[in-house]
Amino acid sequence: MAKEEQDKILDEVTQSDYKYGFVTDIENDDIGKGLSEDVIRMISAKKNEPEFMLEFRLKAYRHWLTMKMPEWAYLKIPPIDYQDIIFYSAPKQKAKLESMDDVDPEIRATFDKLGIPLDEQKLLANVAVDVVMDSSSVKTTFKQALAEKGVIFCSFSDAVQEHPDLIQEYMGTVVPVQDNFFAALNSAVFSDGSFVYIPKGVRCPMELSTYFRINAENTGQFERTLIVCEDDSYVSYLEGCTAPMRDENQLHAAIVEIIVKDNAEVKYSTVQNWYPGNKEGKGGIYNFVTKRGICQGVNSKLMWAQVETGSAVTWKYPSTILKGDGSSSEFYSVAVTNNHQQADTGSKMIHIGNNTKSTIISKGISAGKSSNSYRGLVKVTKNCEGARNFSQCDSLLLGDKCGAHTFPYLEIGNKSAKVEHEATTSKIGEDQIFYCNQRGISTEDAIGLIVNGYAKEVINKMPMEFAVEAQKLLAISLEGSVG
Amino acid sequence: MLSIKNLHVSIDGKEILKGINLEVKPGEVHAIMGPNGAGKSTLASVLAGRDLYEVTEGEIVFQGKDVLDMAPEDRAKEGIFLGFQYPIEIPGVSTVNFMKTAVNEHRKHKGLAPLTASDFLKLMRDKKNLVEIDSKLTNRSVNEGFSGGEKKKNEIFQMAMLEPKLAVLDETDSGLDIDALRVVANGVNKLKTAENSTIVITHYQRLLDYIVPDVVHVLFDGRIVKTAGKELALELEEKGYDWIKEENGK
Ligand SMILES: Nc1ncnc2c1ncn2[C@@H]1O[C@H](COP(=O)(O)OP(=O)(O)OP(=O)(O)O)[C@@H](O)[C@H]1O
Ligand SMILES: [Mg+2]
C-alpha cells in the first residue's frame, strides 16, 4: 500500500468514539482539592471509621511521603500534582438505602445508560452487582440471597462498619501499605470498593460483580477490593470500569487483595474501559493498579482474566503468590491500546510452595500511535521444588506507528523448576483485510473477526455473559484502525 | 455483464496494465493466458478493488455499474468473486465463522435475513459435498497451515458458498494434483449457469480440457494482444509465447 494511503487509513484509526463519556448531573459531597493528614482524618471521619482504620491510613500516608513515583515502566507520564486532586467525592444521598427506590434517579439513569440495570429482576441471571460511583458504593444487589449462604458481598465501607474484625485481620496482608507508591497512596485515601467473604465449603451461588465509575470532575478514584475465600470455597468475581470524557487526566489508583485458602478457588475477571483520552491524546484516566492474590492454602487456585481497552496510561501487574503446596494460578489478558494510549502491564507469579504451577497468556493489541508493553516476572524461590510455569506473550500490531515491547524477567532459585516462555509478534496484514473484503466483509468487521480470533483464548476464560461484552468492546476500541 | 475499456494501471508510478479491453457476456467462460509478469493477477486484483494499484485511465462496468468507485466488499456483494492465486491465511478465525459472516453480508445486501445456525450448517454441508472438500479443512482457521492445493480447493468451496455472478479464478489449477484438478473443475462446471460468467487465468491447456472456454485471450506486457476460440490455448501449449513476443516486437 502506498505510504500516503497508509497514513490516511491510520488517521481514520480514531473514528470510534467513547460511548460511555457522558457526565451525570448529581450533587456531590466533596472535600476540596489537596492532600494532607487533615484531609485523611476528614475522609476517615466522614466515613465514621473505627480508630484502626485511621491509623492504617496515616501510616500509609506517612510512608507515601517518603516515596517517589516509580519510573521503570515504559511509560511517558507528565508529573502529577497531588494537591490539585480531590481525594474524596461522593454522590449526595439521603440517609441509608433500603430499597432500589431510594437510589437517586440520576444515578439509576447513569447505570441504565451503561447497560447495568440495578433492578434485581432485570439483572442478568445470577449476577450480584455492587456499583461504586466516584468514591462511594451506591448499591449492592442480592445482598439478602447471598447472606443466606453466609456469603458477604458489600461495599468496603459497609464492611468496615459491619465486619471490622475481618477487615482488620486481612486488609493490607497481601499488599502492605509500603508496597509501592500507588499502593501507599491508595491505602491513605481510599474511599470505597468491594468486600467479599466466602465461608468454608461454600460455592458462591452467583457471579459477583462490581462496576466502578468515575463521574465527578478533578476527582481521583481510589478503591479497594478485598476477597477472602475460606477452605474449599469458590467464587467468580467480575469488575467493570467506565468514566466520562474530560479534557484533564484523572487519577485512578486501586488495590485488589485476594486470599485463597486450602482447596479454594477464585476467578477474578476484569473488563477495564476507563476513558482513554481523545484522538490527540488529551485527557483520559491514569490507571495505576496493584492487584495481588495469595494462594495461601494447599491446592488453592487463582485465575485472573482481563480485557483492558481503556485508560490513557495503564500500569498494572496482577500477581499471585503461590504459597500453598500444589497451588496454581493462571493469568489471561488482552490489552488493547489505540491512539495515544500507553500500557505497561503483565503479571507476576511468585512460586514458594512445592509443585506450584502458573500459566501466563498475554495478548497485546496495539493500534494508532500507542505503546503496549508486557512486563512479567516469574520467580521461583530457593526451597520451592517442582515449580512449573508456562508464559506466552503475543503482540498484534495494526499499522506501523504503534509499538509493542516485551520485558520478561525470570528469577529461578531452584534447579527443579521448569519454566517456558514463548513470544510472537504479528501484524494484521493488509492482504488479510483485502481477502475478507473480497468475500463481502467490511474492514471493520474483518478487524473484529481477526482480533477476536486472536484473543479467543482469553475471552473464553471470561464468564459467559461478559465474554460477549468483551468481544464487542474489542471491536469498538479498534474501529477504523487498519495498517 | 463485464465491460473493461482502455484500462491503465500503475503501481509506484510503473505502468503495468497498458490499455486493457475486455467484454464478458452472461454465461460465458473466458480464459486469460500469458507469460509470467504479464499483468494477469494485476487485472484480477484491480477488478476486485485492491487499492495497492492506481487506475490512471479507463473504466470497468459490471452489470451497468461503475465498479471503480465501489469498495471491494461492495463489489464482492454485487457478485464479483476472486479466487486468489495465493490465498491468504487468517490464523484464529474459524472457516465457519468467516463464511457465516461473508454469507450473511451477501444476504444483507440482497435484503435477506441472516441464515439461522442450522440453515447455515446445512448450506456448508451441501457445498462441501459439491466441491468434495474435507471437513477436516473447514473445521480449521481460514487457510492456516493448508497445503497449496488445499488452499485452492478452499477457494472453490468459498465460491460455491457465495454463488457469484462473475468468478475470476487466478491460477486455481496450479498446485493441484490430477484428481484435485478434476474435482475443482467439476465444481466450477456444476456451479455454472446461463447467467453467471467465469474468467479463468491459467498457464495450462490441461484445465481448459475440463472447463471449456468460449474465448481465449493472451495478455502480454499489459495488453491483450490476441483473442480467439479455445484452439488458441492448444496453439500456445505447442508453441509457447515466443511467436507472440516476436509479433509484438519484443
Ligand atoms: N506490489 C507490486 N509492486 C511492484 N511491482 C508489482 C507489484 N505487483 C505486481 N507487480 C509487477 O507487475 C507485473 C505484473 O504482475 P502480475 O502478478 O500481474 O503478473 P501475472 O501475469 O499474474 O504473472 P504470473 O503468471 O507469474 O502469475 C510484474 O512485473 C510484477 O513484478
Ligand atoms: Mg499471477
Coordinates of N, CA and C in Angstrom, one line a residue, chain B residues 23-214:
Chain B
E23 N -14.7 -7.7 -22.9 CA -16.1 -7.8 -22.8 C -16.5 -9.3 -22.4
V24 N -17.2 -9.4 -21.3 CA -17.7 -10.8 -20.9 C -19.2 -10.7 -20.8
K25 N -19.8 -11.7 -21.6 CA -21.3 -11.7 -21.5 C -21.8 -12.8 -20.6
P26 N -23.0 -12.7 -20.1 CA -23.6 -13.7 -19.2 C -23.4 -15.1 -19.7
G27 N -23.0 -16.0 -18.9 CA -22.9 -17.4 -19.3 C -21.6 -17.8 -20.0
E28 N -20.8 -16.8 -20.3 CA -19.5 -17.1 -21.0 C -18.4 -17.5 -20.1
V29 N -17.5 -18.3 -20.6 CA -16.2 -18.6 -19.9 C -15.1 -18.1 -20.8
H30 N -14.3 -17.2 -20.1 CA -13.1 -16.6 -20.8 C -11.9 -17.2 -20.1
A31 N -10.9 -17.5 -20.9 CA -9.6 -17.9 -20.4 C -8.6 -16.8 -20.7
I32 N -7.8 -16.4 -19.7 CA -6.7 -15.5 -19.9 C -5.4 -16.2 -19.7
M33 N -4.5 -16.2 -20.7 CA -3.2 -16.8 -20.6 C -2.2 -15.7 -20.8
G34 N -1.0 -16.1 -20.6 CA 0.1 -15.1 -20.9 C 1.3 -15.4 -20.0
P35 N 2.5 -15.0 -20.4 CA 3.7 -15.3 -19.6 C 3.7 -14.7 -18.2
N36 N 4.6 -15.1 -17.4 CA 4.8 -14.6 -16.1 C 5.0 -13.1 -16.1
G37 N 4.4 -12.4 -15.2 CA 4.6 -11.0 -15.1 C 3.9 -10.2 -16.1
A38 N 3.0 -10.8 -16.9 CA 2.3 -10.1 -18.0 C 1.3 -9.1 -17.4
G39 N 0.8 -9.4 -16.2 CA -0.2 -8.5 -15.6 C -1.6 -9.2 -15.3
K40 N -1.6 -10.5 -15.4 CA -2.9 -11.2 -15.3 C -3.5 -11.0 -13.9
S41 N -2.6 -11.3 -12.8 CA -3.1 -11.1 -11.5 C -3.4 -9.7 -11.1
T42 N -2.7 -8.8 -11.7 CA -2.9 -7.4 -11.5 C -4.3 -7.0 -12.0
L43 N -4.7 -7.5 -13.2 CA -6.0 -7.3 -13.7 C -7.1 -7.8 -12.8
A44 N -6.9 -9.1 -12.3 CA -7.8 -9.7 -11.4 C -8.0 -8.8 -10.1
S45 N -6.8 -8.4 -9.6 CA -6.9 -7.6 -8.3 C -7.6 -6.3 -8.5
V46 N -7.3 -5.6 -9.6 CA -7.9 -4.3 -9.9 C -9.4 -4.5 -10.0
L47 N -9.8 -5.6 -10.6 CA -11.3 -5.9 -10.8 C -11.9 -6.1 -9.4
A48 N -11.2 -6.7 -8.5 CA -11.7 -6.9 -7.1 C -11.6 -5.7 -6.2
G49 N -10.8 -4.7 -6.6 CA -10.8 -3.5 -5.9 C -9.6 -3.3 -5.0
R50 N -8.5 -4.0 -5.2 CA -7.3 -3.9 -4.4 C -6.7 -2.5 -4.6
D51 N -6.5 -1.7 -3.4 CA -6.2 -0.3 -3.6 C -4.7 -0.1 -3.7
L52 N -3.9 -1.2 -3.7 CA -2.5 -1.1 -4.0 C -2.2 -0.5 -5.4
Y53 N -3.1 -0.7 -6.3 CA -2.9 -0.3 -7.7 C -3.6 1.0 -8.0
E54 N -3.0 1.8 -8.8 CA -3.7 3.0 -9.2 C -4.2 2.9 -10.6
V55 N -5.5 3.1 -10.8 CA -6.1 3.2 -12.1 C -5.9 4.6 -12.7
T56 N -5.1 4.7 -13.7 CA -4.8 6.0 -14.3 C -5.7 6.4 -15.4
E57 N -6.4 5.4 -16.0 CA -7.2 5.7 -17.2 C -8.2 4.5 -17.4
G58 N -9.3 4.8 -18.0 CA -10.2 3.7 -18.4 C -11.3 3.4 -17.4
E59 N -12.2 2.4 -17.8 CA -13.3 2.2 -16.9 C -13.6 0.7 -16.8
I60 N -14.3 0.3 -15.7 CA -14.8 -1.0 -15.6 C -16.2 -0.9 -15.2
V61 N -17.1 -1.5 -16.1 CA -18.5 -1.5 -15.8 C -19.0 -3.0 -15.6
F62 N -19.6 -3.2 -14.4 CA -20.1 -4.5 -14.1 C -21.6 -4.4 -13.9
Q63 N -22.4 -5.1 -14.7 CA -23.8 -5.1 -14.6 C -24.4 -3.7 -14.6
G64 N -23.8 -2.9 -15.5 CA -24.3 -1.5 -15.6 C -23.8 -0.5 -14.6
K65 N -23.0 -1.0 -13.6 CA -22.5 -0.1 -12.6 C -21.0 0.1 -12.7
D66 N -20.6 1.4 -12.5 CA -19.2 1.7 -12.5 C -18.5 1.1 -11.2
V67 N -17.6 0.2 -11.5 CA -17.0 -0.6 -10.4 C -15.9 0.2 -9.7
L68 N -15.3 1.1 -10.4 CA -14.1 1.7 -9.9 C -14.4 2.6 -8.6
D69 N -15.6 3.0 -8.5 CA -15.9 3.8 -7.3 C -16.4 3.0 -6.1
M70 N -16.5 1.7 -6.4 CA -17.0 0.8 -5.3 C -15.9 0.2 -4.4
A71 N -16.2 0.1 -3.1 CA -15.3 -0.6 -2.2 C -15.3 -2.0 -2.5
P72 N -14.2 -2.7 -2.2 CA -14.0 -4.1 -2.6 C -15.1 -5.0 -2.0
E73 N -15.6 -4.7 -0.8 CA -16.6 -5.6 -0.2 C -18.0 -5.4 -0.9
D74 N -18.2 -4.1 -1.5 CA -19.4 -3.9 -2.3 C -19.3 -4.6 -3.6
R75 N -18.2 -4.6 -4.2 CA -18.0 -5.4 -5.5 C -18.3 -6.9 -5.2
A76 N -17.8 -7.4 -4.1 CA -18.0 -8.8 -3.8 C -19.5 -9.1 -3.6
K77 N -20.2 -8.2 -2.9 CA -21.6 -8.4 -2.7 C -22.4 -8.2 -3.9
E78 N -21.9 -7.4 -4.9 CA -22.6 -7.3 -6.2 C -22.4 -8.6 -7.0
G79 N -21.4 -9.4 -6.6 CA -21.3 -10.7 -7.3 C -20.0 -11.0 -8.0
I80 N -18.9 -10.2 -7.6 CA -17.6 -10.5 -8.2 C -16.8 -11.3 -7.2
F81 N -16.3 -12.4 -7.6 CA -15.6 -13.3 -6.7 C -14.2 -13.5 -7.3
L82 N -13.2 -13.4 -6.5 CA -11.8 -13.6 -6.9 C -11.2 -14.8 -6.2
G83 N -10.9 -15.8 -7.0 CA -10.1 -17.0 -6.5 C -8.7 -16.6 -6.5
F84 N -8.1 -16.4 -5.3 CA -6.7 -15.9 -5.3 C -5.6 -16.8 -5.8
Q85 N -4.7 -16.3 -6.5 CA -3.5 -17.1 -6.9 C -2.8 -17.6 -5.6
Y86 N -2.7 -16.7 -4.6 CA -2.0 -17.1 -3.4 C -3.0 -16.7 -2.2
P87 N -3.9 -17.7 -1.9 CA -4.9 -17.4 -0.8 C -4.2 -17.1 0.5
I88 N -4.9 -16.2 1.3 CA -4.3 -15.7 2.5 C -4.7 -16.5 3.7
E89 N -3.8 -16.7 4.6 CA -4.1 -17.3 5.9 C -4.6 -16.3 6.9
I90 N -5.6 -16.7 7.6 CA -6.1 -15.8 8.7 C -6.2 -16.6 10.0
P91 N -5.1 -16.7 10.7 CA -5.0 -17.5 11.9 C -6.0 -17.0 13.0
G92 N -6.6 -18.0 13.7 CA -7.5 -17.7 14.7 C -9.0 -17.5 14.3
V93 N -9.2 -17.3 13.0 CA -10.6 -17.1 12.5 C -11.1 -18.4 11.9
S94 N -12.1 -19.0 12.5 CA -12.5 -20.3 12.0 C -13.2 -20.1 10.7
T95 N -13.1 -21.1 9.8 CA -13.7 -21.1 8.5 C -15.2 -20.9 8.6
V96 N -15.8 -21.5 9.6 CA -17.2 -21.4 9.8 C -17.6 -20.0 10.1
N97 N -16.9 -19.4 11.0 CA -17.2 -18.0 11.4 C -17.0 -17.1 10.2
F98 N -16.0 -17.3 9.5 CA -15.6 -16.5 8.4 C -16.7 -16.6 7.3
M99 N -17.1 -17.8 7.0 CA -18.1 -18.0 5.9 C -19.4 -17.5 6.3
K100 N -19.7 -17.7 7.6 CA -21.1 -17.2 8.1 C -21.2 -15.7 8.0
T101 N -20.1 -15.0 8.3 CA -20.1 -13.6 8.2 C -20.2 -13.2 6.7
A102 N -19.5 -13.8 5.9 CA -19.5 -13.5 4.5 C -20.9 -13.7 3.9
V103 N -21.4 -14.9 4.1 CA -22.7 -15.3 3.5 C -23.8 -14.3 4.0
N104 N -23.8 -14.0 5.3 CA -24.8 -13.1 5.8 C -24.6 -11.7 5.3
E105 N -23.4 -11.2 5.1 CA -23.2 -9.9 4.5 C -23.8 -9.9 3.1
H106 N -23.6 -11.0 2.3 CA -24.2 -11.1 1.0 C -25.7 -11.0 1.1
R107 N -26.3 -11.7 2.1 CA -27.7 -11.8 2.2 C -28.3 -10.4 2.6
K108 N -27.6 -9.8 3.5 CA -28.0 -8.4 3.9 C -28.1 -7.5 2.7
H109 N -27.1 -7.6 1.8 CA -27.0 -6.8 0.6 C -28.2 -7.0 -0.3
K110 N -28.7 -8.3 -0.3 CA -29.9 -8.6 -1.1 C -31.2 -8.4 -0.3
G111 N -31.1 -7.9 0.9 CA -32.3 -7.6 1.7 C -32.9 -8.9 2.3
L112 N -32.0 -9.9 2.5 CA -32.5 -11.1 3.1 C -32.0 -11.2 4.6
A113 N -32.8 -11.9 5.4 CA -32.4 -12.1 6.8 C -31.2 -13.0 6.9
P114 N -30.5 -12.9 7.9 CA -29.3 -13.8 8.1 C -29.8 -15.3 8.2
L115 N -29.0 -16.2 7.8 CA -29.4 -17.6 7.9 C -29.3 -18.1 9.4
T116 N -30.2 -18.9 9.7 CA -30.2 -19.5 11.1 C -29.0 -20.4 11.1
A117 N -28.5 -20.7 12.3 CA -27.4 -21.6 12.5 C -27.5 -22.9 11.8
S118 N -28.7 -23.5 11.9 CA -28.9 -24.8 11.3 C -29.0 -24.7 9.7
D119 N -29.6 -23.7 9.2 CA -29.6 -23.5 7.8 C -28.2 -23.2 7.2
F120 N -27.5 -22.5 8.0 CA -26.1 -22.2 7.6 C -25.3 -23.5 7.5
L121 N -25.4 -24.3 8.5 CA -24.6 -25.6 8.6 C -25.1 -26.5 7.4
K122 N -26.4 -26.5 7.1 CA -26.8 -27.3 6.0 C -26.2 -26.8 4.7
L123 N -26.2 -25.5 4.5 CA -25.6 -24.9 3.3 C -24.1 -25.3 3.2
M124 N -23.4 -25.2 4.3 CA -22.0 -25.7 4.4 C -21.9 -27.1 3.9
R125 N -22.7 -28.0 4.5 CA -22.6 -29.4 4.2 C -22.9 -29.6 2.7
D126 N -23.9 -29.0 2.1 CA -24.2 -29.2 0.7 C -23.0 -28.8 -0.2
K127 N -22.5 -27.6 0.1 CA -21.4 -27.1 -0.7 C -20.1 -27.9 -0.5
K128 N -19.9 -28.4 0.7 CA -18.7 -29.2 0.9 C -18.8 -30.4 0.0
N129 N -20.0 -31.0 0.0 CA -20.1 -32.2 -0.9 C -19.9 -31.9 -2.3
L130 N -20.5 -30.7 -2.7 CA -20.4 -30.3 -4.1 C -18.9 -30.2 -4.6
V131 N -18.1 -29.6 -3.8 CA -16.7 -29.4 -4.2 C -15.7 -30.5 -3.5
E132 N -16.3 -31.5 -2.9 CA -15.6 -32.6 -2.3 C -14.4 -32.1 -1.4
I133 N -14.7 -31.2 -0.5 CA -13.7 -30.7 0.4 C -13.9 -31.4 1.8
D134 N -12.8 -31.7 2.4 CA -12.9 -32.5 3.7 C -13.3 -31.6 4.8
S135 N -14.1 -32.1 5.7 CA -14.5 -31.3 6.9 C -13.3 -30.9 7.8
K136 N -12.2 -31.8 7.7 CA -11.0 -31.5 8.5 C -10.5 -30.1 8.1
L137 N -10.7 -29.7 6.8 CA -10.1 -28.4 6.4 C -11.1 -27.3 6.9
T138 N -12.4 -27.5 6.7 CA -13.3 -26.4 7.0 C -13.5 -26.2 8.5
N139 N -13.0 -27.2 9.3 CA -13.0 -27.0 10.7 C -11.9 -26.2 11.3
R140 N -10.9 -25.9 10.4 CA -9.7 -25.2 10.9 C -9.9 -23.7 10.6
S141 N -8.8 -22.9 11.1 CA -8.8 -21.5 10.8 C -8.6 -21.3 9.3
V142 N -9.1 -20.2 8.8 CA -9.1 -19.9 7.4 C -7.7 -20.1 6.7
N143 N -7.5 -21.1 5.9 CA -6.3 -21.4 5.2 C -5.1 -21.7 6.1
E144 N -5.2 -21.6 7.4 CA -4.0 -21.7 8.2 C -3.3 -23.1 8.1
G145 N -2.1 -23.1 7.7 CA -1.4 -24.3 7.5 C -1.9 -25.2 6.4
F146 N -2.7 -24.7 5.6 CA -3.2 -25.5 4.4 C -2.1 -25.7 3.4
S147 N -2.1 -26.9 2.8 CA -1.1 -27.1 1.7 C -1.6 -26.2 0.5
G148 N -0.7 -26.0 -0.5 CA -1.0 -25.2 -1.6 C -2.3 -25.6 -2.3
G149 N -2.4 -26.9 -2.5 CA -3.6 -27.5 -3.2 C -4.9 -27.3 -2.3
E150 N -4.7 -27.5 -1.0 CA -5.9 -27.4 -0.1 C -6.4 -25.9 -0.1
K151 N -5.5 -25.0 -0.2 CA -5.9 -23.6 -0.3 C -6.7 -23.3 -1.5
K152 N -6.3 -23.9 -2.6 CA -7.0 -23.7 -3.9 C -8.4 -24.3 -3.8
K153 N -8.5 -25.5 -3.2 CA -9.8 -26.2 -3.0 C -10.7 -25.3 -2.2
N154 N -10.1 -24.7 -1.2 CA -10.9 -23.8 -0.3 C -11.5 -22.6 -1.0
E155 N -10.7 -22.1 -2.0 CA -11.2 -21.0 -2.8 C -12.5 -21.4 -3.5
I156 N -12.5 -22.6 -4.1 CA -13.6 -23.1 -4.8 C -14.8 -23.3 -3.9
F157 N -14.5 -23.8 -2.7 CA -15.5 -24.0 -1.7 C -16.2 -22.7 -1.4
Q158 N -15.4 -21.7 -1.2 CA -16.0 -20.3 -0.8 C -16.8 -19.8 -2.0
M159 N -16.3 -20.0 -3.2 CA -17.1 -19.6 -4.4 C -18.4 -20.3 -4.4
A160 N -18.4 -21.6 -4.1 CA -19.7 -22.3 -4.1 C -20.6 -21.7 -3.0
M161 N -20.1 -21.3 -1.9 CA -20.9 -20.8 -0.8 C -21.5 -19.4 -1.2
L162 N -20.8 -18.7 -2.0 CA -21.2 -17.3 -2.2 C -21.9 -17.1 -3.6
E163 N -21.9 -18.1 -4.4 CA -22.6 -18.1 -5.7 C -22.5 -16.8 -6.4
P164 N -21.2 -16.5 -6.9 CA -21.0 -15.2 -7.5 C -21.6 -15.1 -8.9
K165 N -21.8 -13.9 -9.5 CA -22.2 -13.8 -10.9 C -21.0 -13.9 -11.8
L166 N -19.9 -13.3 -11.3 CA -18.6 -13.4 -12.1 C -17.5 -13.9 -11.2
A167 N -17.0 -15.1 -11.6 CA -15.9 -15.6 -10.8 C -14.6 -15.5 -11.6
V168 N -13.6 -14.9 -11.0 CA -12.3 -14.8 -11.6 C -11.3 -15.7 -10.9
L169 N -10.9 -16.8 -11.6 CA -10.1 -17.8 -10.9 C -8.7 -17.7 -11.3
D170 N -7.8 -17.1 -10.4 CA -6.4 -16.8 -10.8 C -5.5 -18.0 -10.5
E171 N -5.2 -18.8 -11.5 CA -4.4 -20.0 -11.4 C -4.8 -20.9 -10.4
T172 N -6.1 -21.1 -10.3 CA -6.7 -22.1 -9.4 C -6.2 -23.5 -9.6
D173 N -5.7 -23.7 -10.8 CA -5.2 -25.1 -11.2 C -3.8 -25.4 -10.7
S174 N -3.0 -24.3 -10.6 CA -1.6 -24.6 -10.2 C -1.5 -25.1 -8.8
G175 N -0.7 -26.1 -8.6 CA -0.6 -26.7 -7.3 C -1.6 -27.8 -7.0
L176 N -2.5 -28.1 -7.9 CA -3.5 -29.2 -7.7 C -3.0 -30.5 -8.3
D177 N -3.2 -31.6 -7.6 CA -2.8 -32.9 -8.2 C -3.9 -33.2 -9.2
I178 N -3.7 -34.3 -9.9 CA -4.6 -34.6 -11.1 C -6.0 -34.8 -10.6
D179 N -6.2 -35.5 -9.5 CA -7.6 -35.8 -9.0 C -8.2 -34.5 -8.6
A180 N -7.4 -33.7 -7.8 CA -8.0 -32.5 -7.3 C -8.4 -31.5 -8.4
L181 N -7.6 -31.5 -9.5 CA -7.9 -30.7 -10.7 C -9.2 -31.0 -11.2
R182 N -9.5 -32.3 -11.3 CA -10.7 -32.8 -11.9 C -11.9 -32.4 -11.0
V183 N -11.7 -32.6 -9.7 CA -12.7 -32.2 -8.7 C -13.0 -30.7 -8.7
V184 N -12.0 -29.9 -8.7 CA -12.2 -28.5 -8.8 C -12.9 -28.0 -10.0
A185 N -12.4 -28.6 -11.2 CA -13.0 -28.2 -12.4 C -14.5 -28.7 -12.5
N186 N -14.8 -29.8 -11.9 CA -16.2 -30.3 -11.9 C -17.0 -29.4 -11.0
G187 N -16.4 -28.9 -9.9 CA -17.1 -28.0 -9.0 C -17.5 -26.7 -9.8
V188 N -16.5 -26.2 -10.5 CA -16.8 -25.0 -11.3 C -17.9 -25.2 -12.3
N189 N -17.8 -26.4 -13.0 CA -18.8 -26.7 -14.0 C -20.2 -26.8 -13.4
K190 N -20.3 -27.5 -12.2 CA -21.6 -27.6 -11.6 C -22.2 -26.3 -11.2
L191 N -21.3 -25.4 -10.9 CA -21.8 -24.0 -10.4 C -22.2 -23.1 -11.6
K192 N -21.9 -23.6 -12.8 CA -22.1 -22.8 -14.0 C -23.6 -22.7 -14.3
T193 N -24.1 -21.5 -14.7 CA -25.5 -21.4 -15.2 C -25.4 -20.5 -16.4
A194 N -26.6 -20.3 -17.0 CA -26.6 -19.5 -18.2 C -26.4 -18.0 -17.9
E195 N -26.5 -17.7 -16.6 CA -26.4 -16.3 -16.2 C -25.0 -15.9 -15.7
N196 N -24.4 -16.8 -15.0 CA -23.1 -16.4 -14.5 C -21.9 -16.7 -15.4
S197 N -20.8 -15.9 -15.2 CA -19.7 -16.0 -16.1 C -18.4 -16.3 -15.3
T198 N -17.4 -16.8 -16.0 CA -16.2 -17.2 -15.4 C -15.0 -16.7 -16.2
I199 N -14.0 -16.2 -15.5 CA -12.7 -15.8 -16.1 C -11.7 -16.7 -15.5
V200 N -11.1 -17.6 -16.3 CA -10.0 -18.5 -15.7 C -8.7 -18.0 -16.2
I201 N -7.8 -17.7 -15.2 CA -6.5 -17.3 -15.6 C -5.6 -18.6 -15.4
T202 N -4.9 -19.0 -16.4 CA -4.2 -20.3 -16.3 C -3.0 -20.3 -17.2
H203 N -2.0 -21.1 -16.9 CA -0.9 -21.4 -17.8 C -1.0 -22.6 -18.6
Y204 N -2.0 -23.5 -18.2 CA -2.1 -24.8 -18.8 C -3.4 -25.1 -19.5
Q205 N -3.2 -25.6 -20.7 CA -4.3 -26.1 -21.5 C -5.1 -27.2 -20.8
R206 N -4.4 -28.0 -19.9 CA -5.0 -29.1 -19.2 C -6.3 -28.7 -18.5
L207 N -6.3 -27.6 -17.8 CA -7.5 -27.1 -17.1 C -8.7 -26.9 -18.1
L208 N -8.3 -26.4 -19.3 CA -9.3 -26.0 -20.3 C -9.9 -27.2 -21.0
D209 N -9.3 -28.4 -20.7 CA -10.0 -29.6 -21.2 C -11.2 -29.9 -20.3
Y210 N -11.2 -29.4 -19.1 CA -12.3 -29.6 -18.2 C -13.3 -28.5 -18.2
I211 N -12.7 -27.3 -18.1 CA -13.5 -26.0 -18.1 C -13.3 -25.5 -19.5
V212 N -14.3 -25.7 -20.4 CA -14.1 -25.3 -21.8 C -14.4 -23.9 -22.0
P213 N -13.4 -23.1 -22.4 CA -13.7 -21.6 -22.6 C -14.3 -21.3 -23.9
D214 N -15.1 -20.2 -23.9 CA -15.7 -19.7 -25.2 C -14.7 -18.9 -25.9

